[in-house]
Amino acid sequence: MRVNREAQQAMGQWLSQATPPEQQLDRRWIGRYRELTSQDSYWWLSWAGPFTEEEQQQWDRLFTPPVGEATKELVAPLLKQSRERELEAALAEQREPRLWYPAIEINEVRRRITALVGLAAEIEREEPNEIVRLLYHGAIENDVDYLRMIEATHEGDTERYWALNLRIFHEPTPDEMTHAFTWLRRMIQQGIEQPETAEISQRLIRFLHEQLRLSLDLSAGKDDPPLVRARNPAETPRTISADAARNFYETILRESGYEGWQVTIDYAGGGTRVESSLRHLFLSQEQFTLERVRILLAHELAGHVARSFAGEHSPIGLLGIGTRDYYPTEEGLALYHERRVDELHGQMLDDSGLMSGMLATGLASGVVTPPQTFSSLYTFFEMLLLLYRLLRRPWEDVQTAQKRVHRLVLTRCLRTYRGVPDLGRAGVCHLQDVAYLRGLLLIDRMAAEDETVLDRLAVGKIACGQLPVLHPLRMIPPPQPLRQLAYDPELDSYILSFESSEKDAEKLA
């Protein structure tokens, strides 16, 4: 057992004082709301390329709604192989990919839309508590918009998809893009200074000038420290399997008192994420480095799962699922604490993901440059991530680096254009990745003014702007056993013990 007894007792005491479900202010609504929002939207928006006749026959035979985990595992290879075939063909033919979303269960999407609209009307008409009415109105409006966005994807309605995306996530602001471009400028400056990366840096500068009509002041910040720290080639990161990672997370969730949460490997390629309505942590099917396991503990579990669990035991159960516009606050808090864990290990937060997300959505939507299509964004990120990788691994030859980067760039572009019906239409993308940098900047500003805001935001999945609304409830922040575990200096050896257990189990099988 790694979670100490004192932390377990603190969690037990907090739970004994928490609001039981039968006393929650929204007890009349939360059950129906959870059922109507408990879907794996990432699965519905799993990309596919055009099916061959044989693939279509297999799909028709296997895909029968409602789709469970066993069926997802069976049909996921069809999605993956058709998608990869189409992406490679599109790149070779210098055209935009033709992707579609056969996993969308459109009748279920529409059922949920109708039911949520009805629930919203009933709450507005019959709920006496003003706070409950206000929070549910915003949350349901957001959920309906997201489901209608999925419906627009199914119907091939690009205009409607984009209008709903803007309502849900909002475009990057010029100030946010300035932060991302500053990060880009610093990386190019570092690349120009080194012979191995000077040429790719110059190519990137030409792309910025010719394709994006953008000039960066490379004379600014010349004395800034290097943005990218080179790794030691002698260091071979220790890894564990996805099964071992799942067992580790399941164990610490159980020992920390987070009952009801499950950990599942996502075979469809949706990526690692938390789905609060489902009480589920999804893990991608990959080898996990120890560093990544630590990061996911600090970010996904001590961040997303902990806030969801706290909200579920608060006076308003909705706080366990999420209020309107909670997402940037959610990601900002998780990144804030992830950065603290990195500092304990003598490392800096790797901000390449959140900066890349802001750059990708900003360039795709065209907020300060001409809008970029999938193929153009691929060209940009192929150069950018190659530069980043060569700075990070200066011993690696360019050909090897390019092979590694290719898959990463495709993943970035797929995320950026998830659900877009027509990839030939420039200026339309999936804006969700703006939340990471936006949220961290928000939390940094608020914590600098008053650090107690971090505890006040720990009571559930709420947006910063809703703190005044919730103030009359006087909620008590929960203990943080998962965060304490993330700070444990002996954590790595504990993580590795799960890989050993997994291998022992395989030998006995």
PDB file of N, CA and C in Angstrom, residues 7 29 50 99 102 123 178 183 190 272 276 309 328 349 402 412 463:
ATOM      1  N   ALA A   7      -3.522   9.873   5.156  1.00  0.00           N
ATOM      2  CA  ALA A   7      -4.264  10.424   4.019  1.00  0.00           C
ATOM      3  C   ALA A   7      -5.604   9.721   3.861  1.00  0.00           C
ATOM      4  N   TRP A  29     -32.535  16.003 -10.087  1.00  0.00           N
ATOM      5  CA  TRP A  29     -32.114  16.105 -11.485  1.00  0.00           C
ATOM      6  C   TRP A  29     -30.824  15.359 -11.822  1.00  0.00           C
ATOM      7  N   PRO A  50     -12.165   6.168 -46.114  1.00  0.00           N
ATOM      8  CA  PRO A  50     -13.132   5.405 -46.909  1.00  0.00           C
ATOM      9  C   PRO A  50     -12.897   3.900 -46.740  1.00  0.00           C
ATOM     10  N   LEU A  99     -12.068  12.056 -44.515  1.00  0.00           N
ATOM     11  CA  LEU A  99     -12.345  11.303 -43.301  1.00  0.00           C
ATOM     12  C   LEU A  99     -13.835  11.344 -42.987  1.00  0.00           C
ATOM     13  N   PRO A 102     -18.040   6.894 -38.872  1.00  0.00           N
ATOM     14  CA  PRO A 102     -19.098   5.872 -38.877  1.00  0.00           C
ATOM     15  C   PRO A 102     -19.527   5.416 -37.492  1.00  0.00           C
ATOM     16  N   ILE A 123     -36.450  21.800 -15.373  1.00  0.00           N
ATOM     17  CA  ILE A 123     -35.705  22.429 -14.278  1.00  0.00           C
ATOM     18  C   ILE A 123     -36.058  23.910 -14.178  1.00  0.00           C
ATOM     19  N   THR A 178      -0.065  35.447 -29.128  1.00  0.00           N
ATOM     20  CA  THR A 178       1.232  36.087 -28.875  1.00  0.00           C
ATOM     21  C   THR A 178       2.104  35.199 -27.995  1.00  0.00           C
ATOM     22  N   TRP A 183       6.808  31.514 -27.940  1.00  0.00           N
ATOM     23  CA  TRP A 183       7.389  30.171 -27.768  1.00  0.00           C
ATOM     24  C   TRP A 183       8.003  29.680 -29.073  1.00  0.00           C
ATOM     25  N   GLN A 190      16.766  29.195 -31.099  1.00  0.00           N
ATOM     26  CA  GLN A 190      17.662  28.140 -30.618  1.00  0.00           C
ATOM     27  C   GLN A 190      18.120  27.251 -31.770  1.00  0.00           C
ATOM     28  N   THR A 272      -5.577   9.264 -24.004  1.00  0.00           N
ATOM     29  CA  THR A 272      -5.746   9.257 -22.555  1.00  0.00           C
ATOM     30  C   THR A 272      -6.588  10.452 -22.125  1.00  0.00           C
ATOM     31  N   SER A 276     -15.854  12.298 -16.914  1.00  0.00           N
ATOM     32  CA  SER A 276     -16.420  12.391 -15.568  1.00  0.00           C
ATOM     33  C   SER A 276     -17.806  11.769 -15.464  1.00  0.00           C
ATOM     34  N   PHE A 309     -14.621  13.924  -8.232  1.00  0.00           N
ATOM     35  CA  PHE A 309     -15.037  13.206  -7.018  1.00  0.00           C
ATOM     36  C   PHE A 309     -15.509  14.185  -5.945  1.00  0.00           C
ATOM     37  N   PRO A 328     -11.468  25.181 -19.403  1.00  0.00           N
ATOM     38  CA  PRO A 328     -10.179  25.872 -19.271  1.00  0.00           C
ATOM     39  C   PRO A 328      -9.678  25.925 -17.825  1.00  0.00           C
ATOM     40  N   LEU A 349       8.152  22.193 -16.701  1.00  0.00           N
ATOM     41  CA  LEU A 349       6.956  21.734 -17.397  1.00  0.00           C
ATOM     42  C   LEU A 349       7.215  21.723 -18.893  1.00  0.00           C
ATOM     43  N   GLN A 402      12.548  12.013 -38.547  1.00  0.00           N
ATOM     44  CA  GLN A 402      11.402  12.264 -39.427  1.00  0.00           C
ATOM     45  C   GLN A 402      10.355  11.163 -39.306  1.00  0.00           C
ATOM     46  N   ARG A 412      -1.478  15.256 -34.150  1.00  0.00           N
ATOM     47  CA  ARG A 412      -1.787  16.664 -33.891  1.00  0.00           C
ATOM     48  C   ARG A 412      -2.848  17.167 -34.861  1.00  0.00           C
ATOM     49  N   ALA A 463     -16.035  26.549 -13.249  1.00  0.00           N
ATOM     50  CA  ALA A 463     -15.249  27.608 -13.873  1.00  0.00           C
ATOM     51  C   ALA A 463     -14.915  28.661 -12.822  1.00  0.00           C
TER      52      ALA A 463
END
